[in-house]
CSV table of N, CA and C in Angstrom, one decimal:
chain,number,residue,atom,x,y,z
R,1,MET,N,0.8,-1.2,0.0
R,1,MET,CA,0.0,0.0,0.0
R,1,MET,C,0.9,1.3,0.0
R,2,THR,N,1.8,1.3,0.9
R,2,THR,CA,2.7,2.5,1.0
R,2,THR,C,3.6,2.6,-0.3
R,3,ALA,N,4.0,1.5,-0.8
R,3,ALA,CA,4.9,1.5,-2.0
R,3,ALA,C,4.1,2.0,-3.2
R,4,THR,N,2.8,1.7,-3.3
R,4,THR,CA,2.0,2.2,-4.4
R,4,THR,C,1.7,3.7,-4.2
R,5,LEU,N,1.5,4.1,-3.0
R,5,LEU,CA,1.3,5.5,-2.7
R,5,LEU,C,2.6,6.3,-3.0
R,6,ILE,N,3.7,5.8,-2.7
R,6,ILE,CA,5.0,6.4,-3.0
R,6,ILE,C,5.2,6.6,-4.6
R,7,TRP,N,4.9,5.5,-5.3
R,7,TRP,CA,5.0,5.5,-6.8
R,7,TRP,C,4.0,6.5,-7.4
R,8,ILE,N,2.8,6.6,-6.8
R,8,ILE,CA,1.9,7.6,-7.3
R,8,ILE,C,2.4,9.0,-7.1
R,9,ILE,N,2.9,9.3,-5.9
R,9,ILE,CA,3.5,10.6,-5.6
R,9,ILE,C,4.6,10.9,-6.5
R,10,VAL,N,5.5,9.9,-6.7
R,10,VAL,CA,6.7,10.1,-7.6
R,10,VAL,C,6.2,10.5,-9.0
R,11,ALA,N,5.2,9.7,-9.5
R,11,ALA,CA,4.6,10.0,-10.8
R,11,ALA,C,4.0,11.4,-10.9
R,12,LEU,N,3.3,11.8,-9.9
R,12,LEU,CA,2.6,13.1,-9.9
R,12,LEU,C,3.7,14.2,-9.9
R,13,VAL,N,4.7,14.0,-9.1
R,13,VAL,CA,5.8,15.0,-9.1
R,13,VAL,C,6.5,15.1,-10.4
R,14,ALA,N,6.8,13.9,-11.1
R,14,ALA,CA,7.4,13.9,-12.4
R,14,ALA,C,6.6,14.6,-13.4
R,15,VAL,N,5.3,14.3,-13.4
R,15,VAL,CA,4.3,15.0,-14.3
R,15,VAL,C,4.3,16.5,-14.1
R,16,GLY,N,4.3,16.9,-12.8
R,16,GLY,CA,4.3,18.3,-12.4
R,16,GLY,C,5.5,19.0,-12.9
R,17,LEU,N,6.7,18.3,-12.7
R,17,LEU,CA,7.9,18.9,-13.2
R,17,LEU,C,8.0,19.1,-14.7
R,18,TYR,N,7.5,18.1,-15.4
R,18,TYR,CA,7.4,18.1,-16.8
R,18,TYR,C,6.5,19.3,-17.3
R,19,LEU,N,5.3,19.4,-16.7
R,19,LEU,CA,4.4,20.4,-17.1
R,19,LEU,C,5.0,21.8,-16.7
R,20,SER,N,5.7,21.9,-15.6
R,20,SER,CA,6.3,23.2,-15.2
R,20,SER,C,7.4,23.5,-16.2
R,21,TRP,N,8.2,22.6,-16.6
R,21,TRP,CA,9.3,22.8,-17.6
R,21,TRP,C,8.7,23.3,-19.0
R,22,THR,N,7.6,22.6,-19.4
R,22,THR,CA,6.9,23.0,-20.6
R,22,THR,C,6.3,24.4,-20.5
R,23,ALA,N,5.7,24.7,-19.4
R,23,ALA,CA,5.2,26.1,-19.2
R,23,ALA,C,6.3,27.1,-19.3
R,24,GLY,N,7.4,26.8,-18.7
R,24,GLY,CA,8.6,27.7,-18.7
R,24,GLY,C,9.1,27.9,-20.1
R,25,ARG,N,9.2,26.8,-20.9
R,25,ARG,CA,9.6,26.8,-22.3
R,25,ARG,C,8.7,27.7,-23.1
R,26,LEU,N,7.4,27.5,-22.9
R,26,LEU,CA,6.4,28.3,-23.6
R,26,LEU,C,6.5,29.8,-23.2
R,27,ASP,N,6.8,30.1,-22.0
R,27,ASP,CA,7.0,31.5,-21.5
R,27,ASP,C,8.2,32.1,-22.2
R,28,ARG,N,9.3,31.3,-22.3
R,28,ARG,CA,10.5,31.8,-22.9
R,28,ARG,C,10.2,32.1,-24.4
R,29,LEU,N,9.4,31.2,-25.1
R,29,LEU,CA,9.1,31.5,-26.5
R,29,LEU,C,8.3,32.7,-26.6
R,30,HIS,N,7.4,33.0,-25.7
R,30,HIS,CA,6.6,34.2,-25.8
R,30,HIS,C,7.5,35.4,-25.6
R,31,ALA,N,8.4,35.3,-24.7
R,31,ALA,CA,9.4,36.4,-24.5
R,31,ALA,C,10.2,36.7,-25.7
R,32,ARG,N,10.6,35.6,-26.4
R,32,ARG,CA,11.4,35.7,-27.6
R,32,ARG,C,10.5,36.3,-28.7
R,33,ILE,N,9.3,36.0,-28.8
R,33,ILE,CA,8.4,36.6,-29.8
R,33,ILE,C,8.3,38.1,-29.5
R,34,ASP,N,8.2,38.5,-28.2
R,34,ASP,CA,8.1,39.9,-27.9
R,34,ASP,C,9.4,40.6,-28.4
R,35,ALA,N,10.6,40.0,-28.1
R,35,ALA,CA,11.8,40.6,-28.5
R,35,ALA,C,12.0,40.7,-30.0
R,36,THR,N,11.6,39.6,-30.7
R,36,THR,CA,11.8,39.7,-32.2
R,36,THR,C,10.8,40.6,-32.8
R,37,ARG,N,9.6,40.8,-32.2
R,37,ARG,CA,8.6,41.8,-32.7
R,37,ARG,C,9.2,43.2,-32.5
R,38,ALA,N,9.8,43.4,-31.4
R,38,ALA,CA,10.4,44.8,-31.2
R,38,ALA,C,11.5,45.1,-32.2
R,39,ALA,N,12.3,44.1,-32.4
R,39,ALA,CA,13.4,44.2,-33.4
R,39,ALA,C,12.8,44.5,-34.8
R,40,LEU,N,11.7,43.7,-35.2
R,40,LEU,CA,11.1,43.9,-36.5
R,40,LEU,C,10.5,45.3,-36.6
R,41,ASP,N,9.8,45.7,-35.5
R,41,ASP,CA,9.2,47.1,-35.5
R,41,ASP,C,10.3,48.2,-35.7
R,42,ALA,N,11.5,48.0,-35.0
R,42,ALA,CA,12.6,48.9,-35.2
R,42,ALA,C,13.1,49.0,-36.6
R,43,GLN,N,13.2,47.8,-37.2
R,43,GLN,CA,13.7,47.8,-38.6
R,43,GLN,C,12.7,48.4,-39.6
R,44,LEU,N,11.4,48.1,-39.3
R,44,LEU,CA,10.4,48.7,-40.2
R,44,LEU,C,10.4,50.2,-40.1
R,45,LEU,N,10.5,50.7,-38.9
R,45,LEU,CA,10.5,52.1,-38.6
R,45,LEU,C,11.7,52.8,-39.2
R,46,ARG,N,12.9,52.1,-39.1
R,46,ARG,CA,14.1,52.6,-39.8
R,46,ARG,C,13.9,52.7,-41.3
R,47,ARG,N,13.4,51.7,-41.9
R,47,ARG,CA,13.2,51.7,-43.3
R,47,ARG,C,12.3,52.8,-43.7
R,48,ALA,N,11.2,53.0,-43.0
R,48,ALA,CA,10.2,54.0,-43.4
R,48,ALA,C,10.8,55.4,-43.2
R,49,SER,N,11.6,55.6,-42.1
R,49,SER,CA,12.3,56.9,-41.9
R,49,SER,C,13.3,57.2,-43.0
R,50,VAL,N,14.1,56.2,-43.4
R,50,VAL,CA,15.0,56.5,-44.4
R,50,VAL,C,14.3,56.8,-45.8
R,51,ALA,N,13.2,56.1,-46.0
R,51,ALA,CA,12.5,56.3,-47.2
R,51,ALA,C,11.9,57.7,-47.2
R,52,GLN,N,11.4,58.1,-46.1
R,52,GLN,CA,10.9,59.5,-46.0
R,52,GLN,C,12.0,60.5,-46.2
R,53,GLU,N,13.1,60.3,-45.6
R,53,GLU,CA,14.2,61.2,-45.8
R,53,GLU,C,14.6,61.3,-47.3
R,54,LEU,N,14.6,60.2,-48.0
R,54,LEU,CA,15.0,60.1,-49.4
R,54,LEU,C,13.9,60.9,-50.2
R,55,ALA,N,12.6,60.7,-49.8
R,55,ALA,CA,11.5,61.3,-50.6
R,55,ALA,C,11.6,62.9,-50.4
R,56,THR,N,12.0,63.4,-49.3
R,56,THR,CA,12.0,64.8,-49.0
R,56,THR,C,13.4,65.4,-49.4
R,57,SER,N,14.3,64.7,-49.8
R,57,SER,CA,15.7,65.2,-50.1
R,57,SER,C,15.8,66.0,-51.4
R,58,GLY,N,14.8,65.9,-52.3
R,58,GLY,CA,14.8,66.6,-53.5
R,58,GLY,C,15.6,65.9,-54.6
R,59,VAL,N,16.1,64.7,-54.3
R,59,VAL,CA,16.9,64.0,-55.3
R,59,VAL,C,16.0,63.3,-56.4
R,60,LEU,N,14.8,62.8,-55.9
R,60,LEU,CA,13.9,62.1,-56.8
R,60,LEU,C,13.0,63.1,-57.5
R,61,ASP,N,12.4,62.7,-58.6
R,61,ASP,CA,11.5,63.6,-59.3
R,61,ASP,C,10.2,63.7,-58.4
R,62,PRO,N,9.4,64.8,-58.6
R,62,PRO,CA,8.3,65.1,-57.7
R,62,PRO,C,7.3,63.9,-57.6
R,63,ALA,N,7.0,63.3,-58.7
R,63,ALA,CA,6.0,62.2,-58.6
R,63,ALA,C,6.5,61.0,-57.8
R,64,ALA,N,7.7,60.7,-58.0
R,64,ALA,CA,8.3,59.6,-57.2
R,64,ALA,C,8.5,60.0,-55.7
R,65,SER,N,8.8,61.2,-55.5
R,65,SER,CA,8.9,61.7,-54.1
R,65,SER,C,7.6,61.6,-53.4
R,66,ILE,N,6.5,62.0,-54.1
R,66,ILE,CA,5.2,61.9,-53.5
R,66,ILE,C,4.7,60.5,-53.2
R,67,VAL,N,4.9,59.6,-54.1
R,67,VAL,CA,4.6,58.2,-54.0
R,67,VAL,C,5.4,57.6,-52.8
R,68,LEU,N,6.6,57.8,-52.8
R,68,LEU,CA,7.5,57.3,-51.7
R,68,LEU,C,7.1,57.9,-50.3
R,69,TYR,N,7.0,59.2,-50.3
R,69,TYR,CA,6.6,59.9,-49.0
R,69,TYR,C,5.3,59.4,-48.5
R,70,GLU,N,4.3,59.3,-49.3
R,70,GLU,CA,3.0,58.8,-48.8
R,70,GLU,C,3.0,57.4,-48.3
R,71,ALA,N,3.7,56.5,-49.0
R,71,ALA,CA,3.8,55.1,-48.6
R,71,ALA,C,4.6,55.0,-47.3
R,72,ALA,N,5.7,55.8,-47.2
R,72,ALA,CA,6.5,55.7,-45.9
R,72,ALA,C,5.7,56.3,-44.8
R,73,HIS,N,5.0,57.4,-45.0
R,73,HIS,CA,4.2,58.0,-44.0
R,73,HIS,C,3.0,57.1,-43.5
R,74,ALA,N,2.4,56.4,-44.5
R,74,ALA,CA,1.3,55.5,-44.2
R,74,ALA,C,1.9,54.3,-43.4
R,75,ALA,N,3.1,53.8,-43.7
R,75,ALA,CA,3.7,52.7,-43.0
R,75,ALA,C,4.0,53.1,-41.5
R,76,ARG,N,4.5,54.4,-41.3
R,76,ARG,CA,4.8,54.8,-40.0
R,76,ARG,C,3.6,55.1,-39.1
R,77,GLN,N,2.5,55.5,-39.7
R,77,GLN,CA,1.3,55.8,-39.0
R,77,GLN,C,0.2,54.7,-38.9
R,78,ALA,N,0.5,53.6,-39.6
R,78,ALA,CA,-0.5,52.5,-39.7
R,78,ALA,C,-0.8,51.9,-38.3
R,79,GLU,N,-2.1,51.6,-38.1
R,79,GLU,CA,-2.6,50.9,-36.9
R,79,GLU,C,-2.1,49.4,-37.0
R,80,GLU,N,-2.1,48.8,-35.9
R,80,GLU,CA,-1.6,47.4,-35.9
R,80,GLU,C,-2.3,46.5,-36.9
R,81,GLU,N,-3.6,46.6,-37.0
R,81,GLU,CA,-4.3,45.7,-37.9
R,81,GLU,C,-4.1,46.0,-39.4
R,82,ASN,N,-3.6,47.2,-39.7
R,82,ASN,CA,-3.3,47.5,-41.1
R,82,ASN,C,-1.8,47.6,-41.4
R,83,ARG,N,-1.0,47.2,-40.5
R,83,ARG,CA,0.4,47.4,-40.6
R,83,ARG,C,1.1,46.6,-41.7
R,84,GLU,N,0.6,45.3,-41.8
R,84,GLU,CA,1.2,44.5,-42.8
R,84,GLU,C,1.0,45.0,-44.2
R,85,VAL,N,-0.2,45.5,-44.5
R,85,VAL,CA,-0.6,46.1,-45.8
R,85,VAL,C,0.2,47.3,-46.1
R,86,ALA,N,0.3,48.2,-45.1
R,86,ALA,CA,1.0,49.5,-45.2
R,86,ALA,C,2.5,49.2,-45.5
R,87,GLU,N,3.1,48.3,-44.8
R,87,GLU,CA,4.5,47.9,-45.0
R,87,GLU,C,4.7,47.3,-46.4
R,88,SER,N,3.8,46.5,-46.8
R,88,SER,CA,3.9,45.9,-48.2
R,88,SER,C,3.8,47.0,-49.2
R,89,GLU,N,2.9,48.0,-49.0
R,89,GLU,CA,2.8,49.1,-50.0
R,89,GLU,C,4.1,49.9,-50.0
R,90,LEU,N,4.7,50.0,-48.9
R,90,LEU,CA,6.0,50.7,-48.9
R,90,LEU,C,7.1,50.0,-49.7
R,91,SER,N,7.1,48.6,-49.5
R,91,SER,CA,8.0,47.8,-50.3
R,91,SER,C,7.7,48.0,-51.8
R,92,GLN,N,6.5,48.0,-52.2
R,92,GLN,CA,6.1,48.2,-53.6
R,92,GLN,C,6.5,49.6,-54.1
R,93,ALA,N,6.3,50.6,-53.3
R,93,ALA,CA,6.7,51.9,-53.7
R,93,ALA,C,8.2,52.0,-53.8
R,94,LEU,N,8.9,51.4,-52.9
R,94,LEU,CA,10.4,51.4,-53.1
R,94,LEU,C,10.8,50.8,-54.4
R,95,ARG,N,10.2,49.6,-54.7
R,95,ARG,CA,10.6,48.9,-55.9
R,95,ARG,C,10.2,49.8,-57.1
R,96,ALA,N,9.1,50.4,-57.1
R,96,ALA,CA,8.6,51.2,-58.2
R,96,ALA,C,9.5,52.5,-58.4
R,97,VAL,N,9.9,53.1,-57.3
R,97,VAL,CA,10.7,54.3,-57.4
R,97,VAL,C,12.2,54.0,-57.8
R,98,LEU,N,12.7,52.9,-57.2
R,98,LEU,CA,14.1,52.6,-57.4
R,98,LEU,C,14.3,51.4,-58.4
R,99,ALA,N,13.3,51.2,-59.3
R,99,ALA,CA,13.4,50.1,-60.2
R,99,ALA,C,14.5,50.3,-61.3
R,100,ASP,N,14.7,51.5,-61.6
R,100,ASP,CA,15.7,51.9,-62.7
R,100,ASP,C,17.1,52.1,-62.0
R,101,PRO,N,18.1,51.3,-62.5
R,101,PRO,CA,19.4,51.5,-62.0
R,101,PRO,C,20.0,53.0,-62.2
R,102,GLN,N,19.5,53.7,-63.2
R,102,GLN,CA,19.9,55.1,-63.4
R,102,GLN,C,19.3,56.0,-62.2
R,103,GLN,N,18.1,55.6,-61.8
R,103,GLN,CA,17.6,56.4,-60.6
R,103,GLN,C,18.4,56.2,-59.4
R,104,VAL,N,18.8,55.0,-59.2
R,104,VAL,CA,19.7,54.7,-58.0
R,104,VAL,C,21.0,55.4,-58.1
R,105,GLU,N,21.6,55.4,-59.3
R,105,GLU,CA,22.8,56.2,-59.5
R,105,GLU,C,22.6,57.7,-59.3
R,106,ALA,N,21.5,58.2,-59.7
R,106,ALA,CA,21.2,59.6,-59.5
R,106,ALA,C,21.1,59.9,-58.0
R,107,VAL,N,20.5,59.0,-57.2
R,107,VAL,CA,20.4,59.2,-55.8
R,107,VAL,C,21.8,59.2,-55.2
R,108,ARG,N,22.7,58.2,-55.6
R,108,ARG,CA,24.0,58.1,-55.1
R,108,ARG,C,24.9,59.3,-55.5
R,109,GLY,N,24.6,59.9,-56.6
R,109,GLY,CA,25.4,61.0,-57.1
R,109,GLY,C,25.0,62.4,-56.5
R,110,ALA,N,23.9,62.4,-55.8
R,110,ALA,CA,23.5,63.7,-55.2
R,110,ALA,C,24.3,63.9,-53.9
R,111,PRO,N,24.4,65.1,-53.4
R,111,PRO,CA,25.1,65.4,-52.2
R,111,PRO,C,24.5,64.6,-51.0
R,112,GLY,N,25.3,63.8,-50.4
R,112,GLY,CA,24.8,63.0,-49.3
R,112,GLY,C,24.0,61.7,-49.7
R,113,GLY,N,23.9,61.6,-51.0
R,113,GLY,CA,23.1,60.4,-51.6
R,113,GLY,C,23.8,59.1,-51.4
R,114,GLU,N,25.1,59.0,-51.4
R,114,GLU,CA,25.8,57.8,-51.2
R,114,GLU,C,25.5,57.2,-49.8
R,115,ALA,N,25.5,58.1,-48.8
R,115,ALA,CA,25.2,57.6,-47.4
R,115,ALA,C,23.7,57.2,-47.3
R,116,ALA,N,22.8,58.0,-47.9
R,116,ALA,CA,21.4,57.7,-47.9
R,116,ALA,C,21.1,56.4,-48.6
R,117,ALA,N,21.7,56.2,-49.7
R,117,ALA,CA,21.5,54.9,-50.5
R,117,ALA,C,22.0,53.7,-49.7
R,118,ARG,N,23.2,53.9,-49.0
R,118,ARG,CA,23.7,52.8,-48.2
R,118,ARG,C,22.8,52.5,-47.0
R,119,GLU,N,22.3,53.6,-46.4
R,119,GLU,CA,21.4,53.4,-45.2
R,119,GLU,C,20.1,52.7,-45.7
R,120,LEU,N,19.6,53.1,-46.8
R,120,LEU,CA,18.4,52.5,-47.3
R,120,LEU,C,18.6,51.0,-47.7
R,121,THR,N,19.8,50.7,-48.3
R,121,THR,CA,20.1,49.4,-48.7
R,121,THR,C,20.2,48.5,-47.4
R,122,GLU,N,20.8,49.0,-46.4
R,122,GLU,CA,20.9,48.2,-45.1
R,122,GLU,C,19.5,48.0,-44.5
R,123,ALA,N,18.7,49.0,-44.6
R,123,ALA,CA,17.4,48.9,-44.0
R,123,ALA,C,16.5,47.9,-44.8
R,124,VAL,N,16.5,47.9,-46.1
R,124,VAL,CA,15.7,47.0,-46.8
R,124,VAL,C,16.3,45.5,-46.8
R,125,ARG,N,17.5,45.4,-46.5
R,125,ARG,CA,18.1,44.0,-46.3
R,125,ARG,C,17.8,43.5,-44.9
R,126,ARG,N,17.7,44.3,-43.9
R,126,ARG,CA,17.5,43.9,-42.5
R,126,ARG,C,16.0,43.5,-42.2
R,127,VAL,N,15.1,44.2,-42.9
R,127,VAL,CA,13.6,43.9,-42.7
R,127,VAL,C,13.3,42.4,-42.9
R,128,PRO,N,13.7,41.8,-44.1
R,128,PRO,CA,13.4,40.4,-44.3
R,128,PRO,C,14.0,39.5,-43.2
R,129,MET,N,15.2,39.8,-42.8
R,129,MET,CA,15.8,39.0,-41.7
R,129,MET,C,15.1,39.1,-40.4
R,130,ALA,N,14.7,40.3,-40.0
R,130,ALA,CA,14.0,40.5,-38.8
R,130,ALA,C,12.6,39.8,-38.8
R,131,ARG,N,12.0,39.9,-40.0
R,131,ARG,CA,10.7,39.3,-40.2
R,131,ARG,C,10.8,37.8,-40.1
R,132,ARG,N,11.8,37.2,-40.7
R,132,ARG,CA,12.1,35.8,-40.6
R,132,ARG,C,12.3,35.3,-39.2
R,133,PHE,N,13.1,36.0,-38.4
R,133,PHE,CA,13.4,35.7,-37.0
R,133,PHE,C,12.1,35.7,-36.2
R,134,HIS,N,11.3,36.7,-36.4
R,134,HIS,CA,10.0,36.8,-35.7
R,134,HIS,C,9.1,35.7,-36.1
R,135,ASN,N,8.9,35.4,-37.4
R,135,ASN,CA,8.0,34.3,-37.8
R,135,ASN,C,8.5,33.0,-37.4
R,136,ASP,N,9.8,32.8,-37.3
R,136,ASP,CA,10.4,31.5,-36.8
R,136,ASP,C,10.0,31.3,-35.3
R,137,ALA,N,10.1,32.4,-34.5
R,137,ALA,CA,9.7,32.3,-33.1
R,137,ALA,C,8.2,32.1,-33.0
R,138,VAL,N,7.4,32.7,-33.8
R,138,VAL,CA,6.0,32.5,-33.8
R,138,VAL,C,5.7,31.0,-34.1
R,139,GLY,N,6.3,30.5,-35.1
R,139,GLY,CA,6.1,29.1,-35.5
R,139,GLY,C,6.5,28.1,-34.4
R,140,ALA,N,7.6,28.4,-33.7
R,140,ALA,CA,7.9,27.5,-32.6
R,140,ALA,C,6.9,27.5,-31.5
R,141,ALA,N,6.4,28.7,-31.2
R,141,ALA,CA,5.4,28.8,-30.1
R,141,ALA,C,4.1,28.2,-30.5
R,142,ARG,N,3.7,28.4,-31.8
R,142,ARG,CA,2.5,27.8,-32.3
R,142,ARG,C,2.6,26.2,-32.2
R,143,ARG,N,3.7,25.7,-32.6
R,143,ARG,CA,3.8,24.2,-32.6
R,143,ARG,C,3.7,23.7,-31.2
R,144,LEU,N,4.3,24.4,-30.2
R,144,LEU,CA,4.2,24.0,-28.8
R,144,LEU,C,2.8,24.1,-28.3
R,145,ARG,N,2.2,25.2,-28.6
R,145,ARG,CA,0.8,25.5,-28.1
R,145,ARG,C,-0.2,24.5,-28.7
R,146,GLU,N,0.1,23.8,-29.8
R,146,GLU,CA,-0.8,22.9,-30.4
R,146,GLU,C,-0.8,21.5,-29.7
R,147,HIS,N,0.2,21.3,-28.9
R,147,HIS,CA,0.3,20.0,-28.1
R,147,HIS,C,-0.9,19.9,-27.2
R,148,ARG,N,-1.4,18.7,-27.1
R,148,ARG,CA,-2.6,18.5,-26.2
R,148,ARG,C,-2.3,18.8,-24.8
R,149,LYS,N,-1.1,18.5,-24.3
R,149,LYS,CA,-0.8,18.8,-22.9
R,149,LYS,C,-0.9,20.3,-22.6
R,150,VAL,N,-0.5,21.1,-23.5
R,150,VAL,CA,-0.5,22.6,-23.4
R,150,VAL,C,-2.0,23.1,-23.3
R,151,ARG,N,-2.8,22.5,-24.2
R,151,ARG,CA,-4.2,22.9,-24.3
R,151,ARG,C,-5.0,22.4,-23.1
R,152,TRP,N,-4.8,21.1,-22.7
R,152,TRP,CA,-5.5,20.5,-21.6
R,152,TRP,C,-5.2,21.2,-20.3
R,153,PHE,N,-3.9,21.4,-20.0
R,153,PHE,CA,-3.6,22.0,-18.7
R,153,PHE,C,-3.5,23.6,-18.8
R,154,ARG,N,-3.8,24.1,-20.0
R,154,ARG,CA,-3.8,25.6,-20.2
R,154,ARG,C,-2.5,26.2,-19.7
R,155,LEU,N,-1.4,25.7,-20.3
R,155,LEU,CA,-0.1,26.1,-19.9
R,155,LEU,C,0.2,27.5,-20.5
R,156,ALA,N,-0.5,27.9,-21.5
R,156,ALA,CA,-0.2,29.2,-22.2
R,156,ALA,C,-0.8,30.3,-21.4
R,157,GLY,N,-1.6,30.0,-20.4
R,157,GLY,CA,-2.3,31.0,-19.6
R,157,GLY,C,-3.2,31.9,-20.4
R,158,HIS,N,-3.1,33.2,-20.3
R,158,HIS,CA,-3.9,34.1,-21.0
R,158,HIS,C,-3.2,34.8,-22.1
R,159,ALA,N,-2.0,34.3,-22.5
R,159,ALA,CA,-1.2,34.9,-23.6
R,159,ALA,C,-2.0,34.7,-24.9
R,160,PRO,N,-2.0,35.8,-25.7
R,160,PRO,CA,-2.7,35.7,-27.0
R,160,PRO,C,-2.0,34.7,-27.9
R,161,PHE,N,-2.7,34.1,-28.8
R,161,PHE,CA,-2.1,33.2,-29.8
R,161,PHE,C,-1.2,34.0,-30.7
R,162,PRO,N,0.1,33.6,-30.8
R,162,PRO,CA,1.0,34.4,-31.6
R,162,PRO,C,0.7,34.4,-33.1
R,163,MET,N,0.8,35.6,-33.7
R,163,MET,CA,0.5,35.8,-35.1
R,163,MET,C,1.8,36.1,-35.9
R,164,ALA,N,2.0,35.5,-37.0
R,164,ALA,CA,3.1,35.8,-37.9
R,164,ALA,C,2.9,37.2,-38.5
R,165,PHE,N,4.0,37.8,-39.0
R,165,PHE,CA,3.9,39.1,-39.7
R,165,PHE,C,4.2,38.8,-41.1
R,166,GLU,N,3.1,38.8,-41.9
R,166,GLU,CA,3.2,38.5,-43.4
R,166,GLU,C,3.2,39.8,-44.2
R,167,MET,N,4.2,40.0,-45.0
R,167,MET,CA,4.2,41.2,-45.8
R,167,MET,C,5.1,41.0,-47.0
R,168,ASP,N,5.0,41.9,-48.0
R,168,ASP,CA,5.9,41.9,-49.1
R,168,ASP,C,7.2,42.6,-48.7
R,169,ASP,N,8.3,41.9,-48.6
R,169,ASP,CA,9.5,42.6,-48.2
R,169,ASP,C,10.6,42.5,-49.2
R,170,GLU,N,10.2,42.2,-50.4
R,170,GLU,CA,11.2,42.2,-51.5
R,170,GLU,C,11.9,43.5,-51.7
R,171,PRO,N,13.2,43.6,-51.7
R,171,PRO,CA,13.9,44.9,-51.8
R,171,PRO,C,14.0,45.3,-53.3
R,172,PRO,N,14.2,46.6,-53.6
R,172,PRO,CA,14.4,47.0,-55.0
R,172,PRO,C,15.7,46.4,-55.5
R,173,THR,N,15.5,45.7,-56.7
R,173,THR,CA,16.6,45.0,-57.2
R,173,THR,C,17.8,45.9,-57.6
R,174,ALA,N,17.5,47.0,-58.2
R,174,ALA,CA,18.6,47.9,-58.6
R,174,ALA,C,19.4,48.5,-57.4
R,175,LEU,N,18.7,48.6,-56.3
R,175,LEU,CA,19.4,49.1,-55.1
R,175,LEU,C,20.3,48.0,-54.5
R,176,VAL,N,19.9,46.8,-54.3
R,176,VAL,CA,20.7,45.8,-53.7
R,176,VAL,C,21.7,45.1,-54.6
R,177,THR,N,21.5,45.1,-55.9
R,177,THR,CA,22.5,44.5,-56.8
R,177,THR,C,23.7,45.5,-56.9
R,178,ARG,N,23.5,46.7,-56.8
R,178,ARG,CA,24.6,47.7,-56.9
R,178,ARG,C,25.5,47.6,-55.7
R,179,ALA,N,24.8,47.4,-54.5
R,179,ALA,CA,25.5,47.4,-53.3
R,179,ALA,C,26.3,46.0,-53.1
R,180,ALA,N,25.9,45.0,-53.7
R,180,ALA,CA,26.4,43.7,-53.5
R,180,ALA,C,27.8,43.5,-54.1
């Protein structure tokens, strides 16, 4: 009788430790999601800021400046539920404005243009990496949250279900091929 009771207690302690470890792992994944989302937001803000600076620099023709400025402004001011669309539109505007290699060379040839083009190139290259890191963390948390033990024992607590950030993040070809 006591041996059975001891084995039951040992089994319950083992299950409790396993569930505690799983809850801790899930908590660390949620913290990683928060950190990667902050990094993604910083990169998106940097890209929009550099695009706005380029649009107001006077280097581009007026129509291209207006298109780029409006897309960058919309991306910076977008509410969370519209953010992916606004960021995708900024990517499309960047590709449209900087599609021509001669336009990129004109930007680089302007006073301060080389530094602006380099900063924009770095920004458009970092956004896909930051988005990939964020979406990888979201995927790991989602896979763990789909396990029955996590759902049955409600190990996720009240944390919202993590959502991936899906957007068009293709950089302008003429900008990144010149820098490579």
